[in-house]
Coordinates of C-alpha atoms in Angstrom, one line a residue:
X125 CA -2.9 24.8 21.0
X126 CA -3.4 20.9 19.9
X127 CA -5.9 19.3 21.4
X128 CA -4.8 15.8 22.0
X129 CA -6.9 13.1 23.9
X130 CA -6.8 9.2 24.2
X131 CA -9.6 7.3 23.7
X132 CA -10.2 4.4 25.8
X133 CA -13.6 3.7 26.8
X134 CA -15.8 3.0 23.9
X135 CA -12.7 3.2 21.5
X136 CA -11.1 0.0 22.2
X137 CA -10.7 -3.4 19.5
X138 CA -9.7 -6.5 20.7
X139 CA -7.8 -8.7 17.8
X140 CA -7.8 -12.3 18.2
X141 CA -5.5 -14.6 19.1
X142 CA -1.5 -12.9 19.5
X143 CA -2.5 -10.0 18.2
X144 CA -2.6 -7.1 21.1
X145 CA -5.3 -5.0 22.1
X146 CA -6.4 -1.8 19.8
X147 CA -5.6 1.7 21.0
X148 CA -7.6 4.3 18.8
X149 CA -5.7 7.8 19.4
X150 CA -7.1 11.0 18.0
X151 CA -6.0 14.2 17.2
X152 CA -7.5 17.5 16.2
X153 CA -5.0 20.3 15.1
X154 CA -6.0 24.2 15.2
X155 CA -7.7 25.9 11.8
X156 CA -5.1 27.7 9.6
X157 CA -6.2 28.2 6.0
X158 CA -2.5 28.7 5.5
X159 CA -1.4 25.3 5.9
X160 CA -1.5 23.0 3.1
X161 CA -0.3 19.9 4.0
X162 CA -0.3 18.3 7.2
X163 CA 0.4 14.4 7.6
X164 CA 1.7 11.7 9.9
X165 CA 5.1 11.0 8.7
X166 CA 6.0 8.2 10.9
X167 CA 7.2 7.2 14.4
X168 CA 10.5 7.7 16.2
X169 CA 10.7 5.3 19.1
X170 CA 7.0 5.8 20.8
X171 CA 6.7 9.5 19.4
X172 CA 4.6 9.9 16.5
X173 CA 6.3 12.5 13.7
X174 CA 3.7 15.2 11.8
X175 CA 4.7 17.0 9.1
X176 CA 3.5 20.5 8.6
X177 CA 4.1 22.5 5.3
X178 CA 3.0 25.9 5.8
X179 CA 2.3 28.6 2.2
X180 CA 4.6 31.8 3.4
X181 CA 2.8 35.1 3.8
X182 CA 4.1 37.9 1.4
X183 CA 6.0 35.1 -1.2
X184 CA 9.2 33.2 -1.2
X185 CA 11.8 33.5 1.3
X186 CA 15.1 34.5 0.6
X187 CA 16.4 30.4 0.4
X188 CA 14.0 30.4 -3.1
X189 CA 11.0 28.6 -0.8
X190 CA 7.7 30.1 -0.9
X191 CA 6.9 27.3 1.8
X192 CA 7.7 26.6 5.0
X193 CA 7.9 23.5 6.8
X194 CA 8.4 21.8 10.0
X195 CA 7.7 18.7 12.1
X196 CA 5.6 18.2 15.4
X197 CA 6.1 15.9 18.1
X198 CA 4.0 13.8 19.8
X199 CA 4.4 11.4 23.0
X200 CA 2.7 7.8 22.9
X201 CA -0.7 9.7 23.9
X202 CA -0.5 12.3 21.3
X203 CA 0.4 15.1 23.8
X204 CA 2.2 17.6 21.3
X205 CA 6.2 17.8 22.7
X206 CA 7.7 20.0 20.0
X207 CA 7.8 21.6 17.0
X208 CA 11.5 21.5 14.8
X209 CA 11.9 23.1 11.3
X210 CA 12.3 21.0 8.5
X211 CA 15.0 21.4 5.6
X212 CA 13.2 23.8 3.1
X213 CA 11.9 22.4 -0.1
X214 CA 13.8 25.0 -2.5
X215 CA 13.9 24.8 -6.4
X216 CA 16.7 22.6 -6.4
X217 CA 15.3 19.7 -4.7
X218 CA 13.5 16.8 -6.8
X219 CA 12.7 14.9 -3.9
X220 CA 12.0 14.4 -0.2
X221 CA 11.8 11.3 1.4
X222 CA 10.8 10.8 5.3
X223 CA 12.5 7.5 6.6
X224 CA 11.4 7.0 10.6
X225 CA 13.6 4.4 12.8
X226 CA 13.4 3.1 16.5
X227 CA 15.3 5.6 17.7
X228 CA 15.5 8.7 14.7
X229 CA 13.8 10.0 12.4
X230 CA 15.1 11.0 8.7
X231 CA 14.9 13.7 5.8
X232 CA 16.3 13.1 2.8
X233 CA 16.8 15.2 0.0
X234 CA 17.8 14.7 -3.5
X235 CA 18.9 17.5 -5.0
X236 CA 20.0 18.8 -8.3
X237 CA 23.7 20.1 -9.1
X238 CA 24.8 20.5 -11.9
X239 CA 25.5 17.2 -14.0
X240 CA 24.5 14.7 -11.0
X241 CA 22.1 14.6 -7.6
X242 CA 23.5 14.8 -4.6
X243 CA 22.0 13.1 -1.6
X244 CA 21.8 15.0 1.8
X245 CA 20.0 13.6 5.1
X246 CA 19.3 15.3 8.4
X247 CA 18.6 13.1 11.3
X248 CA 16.1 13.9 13.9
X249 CA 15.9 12.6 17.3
X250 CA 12.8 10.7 18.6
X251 CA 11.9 14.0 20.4
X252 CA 13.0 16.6 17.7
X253 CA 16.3 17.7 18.0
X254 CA 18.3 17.6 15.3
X255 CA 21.1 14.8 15.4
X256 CA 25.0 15.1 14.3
X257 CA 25.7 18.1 13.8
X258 CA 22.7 18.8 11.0
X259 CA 22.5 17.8 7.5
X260 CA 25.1 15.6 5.6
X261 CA 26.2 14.3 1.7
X262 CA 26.0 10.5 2.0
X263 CA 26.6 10.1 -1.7
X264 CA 25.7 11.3 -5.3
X265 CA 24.2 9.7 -8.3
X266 CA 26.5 10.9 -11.8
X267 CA 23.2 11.8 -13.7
X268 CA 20.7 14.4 -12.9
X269 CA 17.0 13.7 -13.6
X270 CA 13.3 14.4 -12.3
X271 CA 12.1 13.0 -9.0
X272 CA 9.6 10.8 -10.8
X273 CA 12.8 8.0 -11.4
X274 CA 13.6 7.3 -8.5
X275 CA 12.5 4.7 -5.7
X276 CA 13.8 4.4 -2.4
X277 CA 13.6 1.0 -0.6
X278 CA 13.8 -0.1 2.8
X279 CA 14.3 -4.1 4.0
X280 CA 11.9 -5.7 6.9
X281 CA 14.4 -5.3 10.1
X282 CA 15.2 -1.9 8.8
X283 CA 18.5 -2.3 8.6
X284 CA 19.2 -1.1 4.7
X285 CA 18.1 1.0 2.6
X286 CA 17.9 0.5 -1.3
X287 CA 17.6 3.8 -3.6
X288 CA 17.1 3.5 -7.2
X289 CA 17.5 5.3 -9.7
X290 CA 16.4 4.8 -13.6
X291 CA 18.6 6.8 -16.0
X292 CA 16.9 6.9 -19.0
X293 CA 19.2 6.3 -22.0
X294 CA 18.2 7.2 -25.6
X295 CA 16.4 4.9 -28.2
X296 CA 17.6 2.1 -25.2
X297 CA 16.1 0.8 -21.7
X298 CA 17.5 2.7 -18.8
X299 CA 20.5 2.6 -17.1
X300 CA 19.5 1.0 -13.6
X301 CA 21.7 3.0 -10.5
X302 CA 21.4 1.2 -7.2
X303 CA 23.0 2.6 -3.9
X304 CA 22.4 0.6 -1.1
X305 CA 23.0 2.4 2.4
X306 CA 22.6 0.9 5.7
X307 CA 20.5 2.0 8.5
X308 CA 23.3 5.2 9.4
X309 CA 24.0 5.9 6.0
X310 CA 26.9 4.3 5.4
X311 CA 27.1 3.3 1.5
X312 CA 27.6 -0.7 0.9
X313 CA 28.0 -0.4 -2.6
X314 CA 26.4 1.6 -5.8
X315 CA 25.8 -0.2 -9.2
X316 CA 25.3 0.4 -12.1
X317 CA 23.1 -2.7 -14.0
X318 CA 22.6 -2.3 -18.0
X319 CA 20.1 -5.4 -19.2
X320 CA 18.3 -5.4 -22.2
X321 CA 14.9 -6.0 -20.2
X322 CA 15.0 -3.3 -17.8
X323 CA 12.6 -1.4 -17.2
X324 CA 11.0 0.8 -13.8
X325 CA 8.2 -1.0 -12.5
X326 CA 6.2 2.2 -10.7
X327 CA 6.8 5.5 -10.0
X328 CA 6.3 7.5 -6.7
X329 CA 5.1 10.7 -7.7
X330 CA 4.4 12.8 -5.2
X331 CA 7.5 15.1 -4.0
X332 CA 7.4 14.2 -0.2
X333 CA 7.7 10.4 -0.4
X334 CA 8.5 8.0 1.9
X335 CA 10.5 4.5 1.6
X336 CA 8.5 1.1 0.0
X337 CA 8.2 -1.4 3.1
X338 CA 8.5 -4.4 3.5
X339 CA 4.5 -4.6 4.6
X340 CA 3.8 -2.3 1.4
X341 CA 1.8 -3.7 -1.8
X342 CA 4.8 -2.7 -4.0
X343 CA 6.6 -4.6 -7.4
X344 CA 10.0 -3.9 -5.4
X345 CA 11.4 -6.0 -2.3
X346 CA 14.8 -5.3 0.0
X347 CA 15.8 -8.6 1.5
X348 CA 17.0 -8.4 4.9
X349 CA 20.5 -10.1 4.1
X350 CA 20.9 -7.2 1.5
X351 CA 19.4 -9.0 -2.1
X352 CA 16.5 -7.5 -3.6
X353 CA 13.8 -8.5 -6.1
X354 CA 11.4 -6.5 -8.6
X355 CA 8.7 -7.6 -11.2
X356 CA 8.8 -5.2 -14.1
X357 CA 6.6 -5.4 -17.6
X358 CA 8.7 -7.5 -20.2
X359 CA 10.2 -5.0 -23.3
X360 CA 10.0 -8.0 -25.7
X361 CA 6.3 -9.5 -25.1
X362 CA 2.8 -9.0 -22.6
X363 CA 5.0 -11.5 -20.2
X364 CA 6.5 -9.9 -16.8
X365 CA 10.0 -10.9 -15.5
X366 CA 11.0 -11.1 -11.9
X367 CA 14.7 -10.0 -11.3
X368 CA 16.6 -11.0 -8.8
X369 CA 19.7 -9.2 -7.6
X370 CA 22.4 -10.5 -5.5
X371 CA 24.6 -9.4 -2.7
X372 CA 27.7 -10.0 -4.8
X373 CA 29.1 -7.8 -7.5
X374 CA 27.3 -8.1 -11.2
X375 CA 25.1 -11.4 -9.7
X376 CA 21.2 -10.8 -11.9
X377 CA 19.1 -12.6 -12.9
X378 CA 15.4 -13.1 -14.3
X379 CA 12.4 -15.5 -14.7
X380 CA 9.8 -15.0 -16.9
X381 CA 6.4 -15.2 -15.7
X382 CA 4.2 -16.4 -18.6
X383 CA 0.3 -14.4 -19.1
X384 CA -2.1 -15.8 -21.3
X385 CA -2.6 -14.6 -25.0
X386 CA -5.6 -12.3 -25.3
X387 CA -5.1 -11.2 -21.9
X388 CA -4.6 -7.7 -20.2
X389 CA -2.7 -7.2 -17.7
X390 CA -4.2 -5.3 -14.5
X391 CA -2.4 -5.2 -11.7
X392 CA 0.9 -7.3 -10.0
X393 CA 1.6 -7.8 -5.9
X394 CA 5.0 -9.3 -4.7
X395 CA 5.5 -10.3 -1.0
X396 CA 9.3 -11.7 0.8
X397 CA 10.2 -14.1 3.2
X398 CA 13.2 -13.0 5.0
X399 CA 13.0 -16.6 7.2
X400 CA 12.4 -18.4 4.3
X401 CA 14.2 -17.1 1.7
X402 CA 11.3 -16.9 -0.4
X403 CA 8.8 -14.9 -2.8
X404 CA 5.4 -14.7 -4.0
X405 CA 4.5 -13.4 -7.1
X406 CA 0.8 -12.5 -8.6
X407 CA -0.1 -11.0 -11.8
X408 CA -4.0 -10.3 -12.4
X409 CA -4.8 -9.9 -15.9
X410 CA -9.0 -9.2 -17.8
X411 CA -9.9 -11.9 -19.8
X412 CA -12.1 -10.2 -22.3
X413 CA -14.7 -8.6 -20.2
X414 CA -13.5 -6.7 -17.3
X415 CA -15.7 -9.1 -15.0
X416 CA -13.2 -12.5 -16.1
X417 CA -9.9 -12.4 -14.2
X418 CA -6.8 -14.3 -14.6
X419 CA -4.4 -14.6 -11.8
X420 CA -1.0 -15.8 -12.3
X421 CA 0.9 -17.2 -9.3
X422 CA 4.3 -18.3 -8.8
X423 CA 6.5 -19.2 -5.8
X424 CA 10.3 -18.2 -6.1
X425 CA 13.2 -19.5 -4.1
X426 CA 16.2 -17.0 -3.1
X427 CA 18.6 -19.8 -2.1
X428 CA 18.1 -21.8 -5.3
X429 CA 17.3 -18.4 -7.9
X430 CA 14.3 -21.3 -9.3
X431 CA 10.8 -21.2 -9.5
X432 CA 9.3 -24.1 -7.4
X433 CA 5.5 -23.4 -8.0
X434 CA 3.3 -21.3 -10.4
X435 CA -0.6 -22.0 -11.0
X436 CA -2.8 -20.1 -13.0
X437 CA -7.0 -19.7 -12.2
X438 CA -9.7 -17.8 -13.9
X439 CA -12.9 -17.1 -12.5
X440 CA -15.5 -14.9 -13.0
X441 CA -16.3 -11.9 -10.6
X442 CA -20.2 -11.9 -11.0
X443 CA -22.7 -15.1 -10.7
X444 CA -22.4 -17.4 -13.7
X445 CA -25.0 -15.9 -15.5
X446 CA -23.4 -12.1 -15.5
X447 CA -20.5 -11.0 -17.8
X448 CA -21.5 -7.1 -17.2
X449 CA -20.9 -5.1 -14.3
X450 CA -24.2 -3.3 -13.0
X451 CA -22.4 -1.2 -10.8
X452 CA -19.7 1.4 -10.7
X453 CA -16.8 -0.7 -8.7
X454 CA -12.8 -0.2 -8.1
X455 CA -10.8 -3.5 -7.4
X456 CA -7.5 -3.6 -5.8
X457 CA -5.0 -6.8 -5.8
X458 CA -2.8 -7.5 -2.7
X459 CA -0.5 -10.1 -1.2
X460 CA -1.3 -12.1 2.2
X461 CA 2.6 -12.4 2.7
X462 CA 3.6 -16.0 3.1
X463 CA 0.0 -17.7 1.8
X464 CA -1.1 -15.7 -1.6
X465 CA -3.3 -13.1 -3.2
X466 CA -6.4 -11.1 -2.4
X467 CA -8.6 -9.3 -5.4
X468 CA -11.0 -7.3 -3.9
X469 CA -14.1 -5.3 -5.5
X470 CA -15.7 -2.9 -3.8
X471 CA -19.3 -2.0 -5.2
X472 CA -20.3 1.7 -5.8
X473 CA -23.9 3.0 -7.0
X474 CA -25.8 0.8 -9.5
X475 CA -26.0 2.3 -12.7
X476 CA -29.2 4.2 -13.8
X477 CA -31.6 2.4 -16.3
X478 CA -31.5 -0.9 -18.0
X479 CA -27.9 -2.8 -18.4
X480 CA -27.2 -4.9 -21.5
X481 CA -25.6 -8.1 -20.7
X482 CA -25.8 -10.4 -23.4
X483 CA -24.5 -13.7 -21.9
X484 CA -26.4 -15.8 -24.9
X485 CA -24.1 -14.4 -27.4
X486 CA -21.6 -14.8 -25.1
X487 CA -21.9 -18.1 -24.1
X488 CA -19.4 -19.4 -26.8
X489 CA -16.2 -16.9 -26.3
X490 CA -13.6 -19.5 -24.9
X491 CA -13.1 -16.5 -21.9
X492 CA -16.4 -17.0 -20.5
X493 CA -16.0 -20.8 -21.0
X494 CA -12.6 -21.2 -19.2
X495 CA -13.5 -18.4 -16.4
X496 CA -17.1 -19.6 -15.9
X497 CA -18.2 -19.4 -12.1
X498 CA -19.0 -22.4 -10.7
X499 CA -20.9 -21.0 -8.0
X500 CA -24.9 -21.7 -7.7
X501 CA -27.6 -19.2 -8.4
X502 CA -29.3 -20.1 -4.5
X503 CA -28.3 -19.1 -1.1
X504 CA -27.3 -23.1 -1.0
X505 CA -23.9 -23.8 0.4
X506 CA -23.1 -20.5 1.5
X507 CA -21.9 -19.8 4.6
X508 CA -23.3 -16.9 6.1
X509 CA -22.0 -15.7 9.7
X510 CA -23.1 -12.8 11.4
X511 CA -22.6 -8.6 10.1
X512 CA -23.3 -9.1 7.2
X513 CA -20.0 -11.6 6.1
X514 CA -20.4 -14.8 4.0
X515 CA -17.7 -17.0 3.2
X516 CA -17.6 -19.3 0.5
X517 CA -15.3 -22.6 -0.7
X518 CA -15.1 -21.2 -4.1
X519 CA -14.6 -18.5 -6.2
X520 CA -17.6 -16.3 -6.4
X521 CA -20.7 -15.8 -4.7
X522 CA -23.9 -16.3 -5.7
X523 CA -26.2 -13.3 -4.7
X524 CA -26.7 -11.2 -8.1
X525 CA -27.4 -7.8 -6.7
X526 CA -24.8 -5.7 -5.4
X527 CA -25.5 -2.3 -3.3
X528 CA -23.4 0.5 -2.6
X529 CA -20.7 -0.5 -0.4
X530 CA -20.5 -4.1 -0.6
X531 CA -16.6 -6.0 -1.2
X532 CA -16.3 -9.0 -2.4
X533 CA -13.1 -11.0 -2.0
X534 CA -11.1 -14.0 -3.6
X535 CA -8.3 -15.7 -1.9
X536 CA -5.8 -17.0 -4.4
X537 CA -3.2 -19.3 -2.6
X538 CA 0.5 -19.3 -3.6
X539 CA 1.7 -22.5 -2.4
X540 CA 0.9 -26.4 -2.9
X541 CA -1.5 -27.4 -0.1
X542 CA -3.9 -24.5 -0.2
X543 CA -7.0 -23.4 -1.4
X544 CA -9.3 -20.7 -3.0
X545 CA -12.6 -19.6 -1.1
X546 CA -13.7 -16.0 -1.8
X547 CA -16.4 -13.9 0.4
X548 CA -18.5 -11.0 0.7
X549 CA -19.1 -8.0 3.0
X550 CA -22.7 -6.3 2.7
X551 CA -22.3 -3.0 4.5
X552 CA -24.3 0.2 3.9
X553 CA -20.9 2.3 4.0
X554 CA -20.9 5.5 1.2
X555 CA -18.3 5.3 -1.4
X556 CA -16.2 8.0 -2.3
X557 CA -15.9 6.6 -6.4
X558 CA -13.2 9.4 -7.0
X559 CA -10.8 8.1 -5.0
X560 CA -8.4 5.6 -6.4
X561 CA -8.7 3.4 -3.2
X562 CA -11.0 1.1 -1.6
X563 CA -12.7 2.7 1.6
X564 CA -12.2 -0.6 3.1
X565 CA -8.6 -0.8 4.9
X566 CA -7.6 -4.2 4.8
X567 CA -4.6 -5.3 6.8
X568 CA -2.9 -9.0 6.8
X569 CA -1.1 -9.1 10.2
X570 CA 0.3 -12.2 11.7
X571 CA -2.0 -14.9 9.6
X572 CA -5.1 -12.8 10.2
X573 CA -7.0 -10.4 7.9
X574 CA -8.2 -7.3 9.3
X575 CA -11.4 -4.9 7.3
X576 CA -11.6 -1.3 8.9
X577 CA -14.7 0.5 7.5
X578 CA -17.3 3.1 8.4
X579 CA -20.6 1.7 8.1
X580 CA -24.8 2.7 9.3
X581 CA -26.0 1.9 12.5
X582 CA -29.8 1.9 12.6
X583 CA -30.0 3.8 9.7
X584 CA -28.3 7.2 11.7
X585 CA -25.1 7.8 12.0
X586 CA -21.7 6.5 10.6
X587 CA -19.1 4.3 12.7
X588 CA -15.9 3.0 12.4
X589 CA -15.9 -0.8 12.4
X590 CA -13.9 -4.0 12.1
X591 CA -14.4 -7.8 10.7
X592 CA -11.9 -9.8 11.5
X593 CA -11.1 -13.6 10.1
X594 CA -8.1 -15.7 9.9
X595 CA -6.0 -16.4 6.5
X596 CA -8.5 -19.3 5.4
X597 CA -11.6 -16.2 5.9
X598 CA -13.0 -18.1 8.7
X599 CA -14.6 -15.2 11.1
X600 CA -12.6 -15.0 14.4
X601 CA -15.1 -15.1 16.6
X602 CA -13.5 -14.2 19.9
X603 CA -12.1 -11.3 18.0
X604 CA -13.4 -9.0 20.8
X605 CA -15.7 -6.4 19.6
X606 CA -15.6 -6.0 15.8
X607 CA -17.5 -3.1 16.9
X608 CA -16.5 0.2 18.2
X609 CA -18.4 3.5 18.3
X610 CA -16.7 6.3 16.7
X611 CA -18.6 9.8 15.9
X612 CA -16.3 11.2 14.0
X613 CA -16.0 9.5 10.1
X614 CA -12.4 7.9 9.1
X615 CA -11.3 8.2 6.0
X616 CA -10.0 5.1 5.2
X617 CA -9.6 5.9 1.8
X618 CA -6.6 7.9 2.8
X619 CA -5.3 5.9 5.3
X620 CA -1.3 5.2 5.8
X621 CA 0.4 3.0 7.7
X622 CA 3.1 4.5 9.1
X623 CA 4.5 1.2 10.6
X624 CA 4.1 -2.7 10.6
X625 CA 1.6 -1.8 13.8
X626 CA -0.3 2.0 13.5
X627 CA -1.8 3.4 11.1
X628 CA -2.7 7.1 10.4
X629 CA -6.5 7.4 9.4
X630 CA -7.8 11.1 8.3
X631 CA -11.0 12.5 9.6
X632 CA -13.4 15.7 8.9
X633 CA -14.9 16.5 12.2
X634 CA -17.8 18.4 12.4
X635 CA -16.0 21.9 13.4
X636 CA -12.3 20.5 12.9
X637 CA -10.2 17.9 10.7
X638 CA -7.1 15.8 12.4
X639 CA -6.1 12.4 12.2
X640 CA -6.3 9.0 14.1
X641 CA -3.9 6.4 15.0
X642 CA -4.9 2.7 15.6
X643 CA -2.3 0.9 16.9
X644 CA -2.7 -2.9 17.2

């Protein structure tokens, strides 16, 4: 039997401002060395949607499966309802996507046949059962190919849903197949777009998938109103180029957004306005050195298909005197929809012995010169708060040494009027370095920025713990406690959020693993 309980006294984070109070749910599931996956796949209504997939005993079933699958239902307090079976994964299929809605919950398979892939979705209602009559075709795609080239979509309200598919095409760019469904299922149209610059932006690798959200760091956007935009690399230079399709037949088109020679691109984050008809685009390329970043910004209208804005700044991650990382680090680039960018670096374990930084024979490479940090080698200026959080009014912080755990962050605004301040976070949390993301969760919800991270209380045991500012990094300080005490270690590392307000945190209890949900 699941062992569900709610949390409430000693579990509870106040956000600031509109933001509602913090329920921390947890959930331990029984031990069975057979079970090889086991995940929060999203929320139907107030029930929360596990799946299960489950290695059959004595190989594979007579459907070609040597898995077997289902989903678990859970009420709003994570008391376990039910327990449906799943479509089976057999040889056929190249893909599963999960889609959850406010009143279902979908499974979608793509499937192999013959010369083309057929589509087929099962709906689910919010407590289990399954909906219509079981599985439909909602359409086909007229080329078969591997699960790896395809992306599914969804838009903000939830109201469409975009699936891609890249066809590749000999000694050519790929054929570009879009079918765009609404929230039943019902096709709007499928298209078929053949431009000489073409090309997929990211791939979704993992069989069970689920759809790119709106709130998702992703190169790929589904307007509410049906339109859609995605940043891809450039197949004629290092530039990017930032399609944007229409509602009507045939209607593309592209800006190019311009990188600077020498430079290498790193990473790219797109956010969309559905009020405002309007997107943000970043680009973050190394200048040299890994240490000297260049982020591109640009601000794109829908309504006009124009670019109104784009600004360019270079900066250097370490003090002014430091080209070399002394540390094992990871970085990751993300939007703060309707403002800009944040690059965060997170700081592992200092390397062993002495490290070379040669900044005197550096001093002359025009990349140091035009990213040079401005910031001063003393404590002077800085704004230091409380827990361990400084804020500063420029990019880069002066404090040289960096221990395990700390996260530094830049703000990179995407809009006339704004402007850059970057900070740091000094907390004794362990890094796992193999993993490719931070263990800080950051979330950017209604104008504020929210850090989730374990970190050391009096030297002794780990907790879960919050820092929360607003969009300029200004600490909130009647945030309510950015402090709760949690004995069991989240992995934040493989955190999900499984809608615009929960998230699904993993945990390794000291007899059991299960999973927690914060909903704000």
């Amino acid at each position: 039997m699941w062992r569900a309980l709610s949390l409430v006294t000693g579990m509870l984070l106040f956000v600031a401002g509109s933001l509602p109070a913090q329920r921390v749910l947890y959930c331990s599931p029984p031990e069975d060395r057979f079970v090889q996956r086991r995940e929060v796949a999203g929320m139907a209504g107030d029930h929360f949607i596990v799946r299960v997939d489950r290695r059959r005993r004595g190989g594979k079933h007579r459907d070609g499966s040597n898995e077997e699958s289902w989903f678990e239902v859970f009420d709003s307090r994570m008391e376990r309802l039910n327990s449906v079976p799943a479509m089976p994964l057999t040889d056929s299929v190249v893909k599963e996507y999960l889609i959850s809605g406010a009143d279902h919950f979908d499974q979608l398979l793509l499937l192999r046949r013959d010369m083309r892939t057929g589509l087929v979705v099962r709906r689910y209602e919010p407590t289990g059962e399954v909906a219509g009559g079981g599985e439909k075709e909602v359409g086909s795609l007229s080329f078969p190919e591997g699960g790896n080239s395809f992306l599914l979509i969804r838009s903000a309200d939830r109201s469409k849903v975009l699936l891609l598919g890249f066809e590749p095409v000999p000694s050519s760019p790929p054929k570009l197949h879009a079918l765009l469904f609404d929230q039943d299922w019902r096709m709007l149209y499928y298209r078929v777009f053949d431009h000489p610059y073409l090309t997929q932006p990211l791939i979704q690798d993992d069989l069970i998938a689920y759809p790119i959200e709106d709130y998702d760091n992703s190169p790929v956007k589904l307007a509410d109103n049906g339109q859609w935009l995605m940043i891809s690399p450039s197949r004629t230079n290092q530039n990017y180029l930032l399609f944007h399709f229409c509602e009507t037949e045939n209607c593309l088109s592209y800006k190019e957004i311009s990188l600077p020679p020498g430079g290498s691109p790193e990473d790219l984050a797109l956010s969309l306005d559905n009020e405002g008809q309007e997107a943000f685009v970043g680009v973050l390329s190394r200048l040299h050195y890994t240490t000297l970043k260049q982020v591109r910004v640009a601000h794109y209208s829908l309504s006009r298909q124009a670019l109104d804005f784009d600004s360019s700044y270079r900066f250097n991650t370490l003090p002014a005197a430091k080209i070399r990382n002394a540390n094992l680090y990871k970085e990751s680039f993300t939007p703060v929809p309707g403002k800009g960018f944040l690059l965060l670096k997170e700081y592992g374990r200092p390397f062993t012995g002495w490290v070379d930084d040669p900044i005197d024979d550096s001093r002359w490479d025009p990349a140091v010169l035009f990213a040079d940090n401005p910031a001063p080698a003393s404590q002077a200026g800085a704004a230091v708060i409380r827990d361990g959080y400084a804020r500063y009014s420029m990019l880069g912080g002066p404090n040289s040494e960096r221990e395990r755990g700390d996260l530094s962050f830049y703000y990179l605004p995407g809009m006339r009027g704004d402007s850059c301040w970057s900070g740091m976070l000094n907390k004794r949390q362990t890094t796992e370095m193999n993993s490719p993301s931070l263990s800080y969760l950051v979330l950017a919800i209604r104008d504020k920025l929210i850090f989730l991270y374990n970190s050391l209380f009096a030297d002794d045991d780990e907790y879960g713990s919050a820092t929360v500012m607003d969009s300029r990094g200004n600490l909130l300080a009647d945030g309510g406690p950015l402090f709760w005490k949690f004995k069991i270690t989240l992995d934040f590392q493989q955190a999900r959020r499984i809608s615009e307000r929960e998230i699904a945190i993993p945990y390794a209890g000291p007899r059991r693993n299960g999973f927690a949900i914060i909903r704000f």
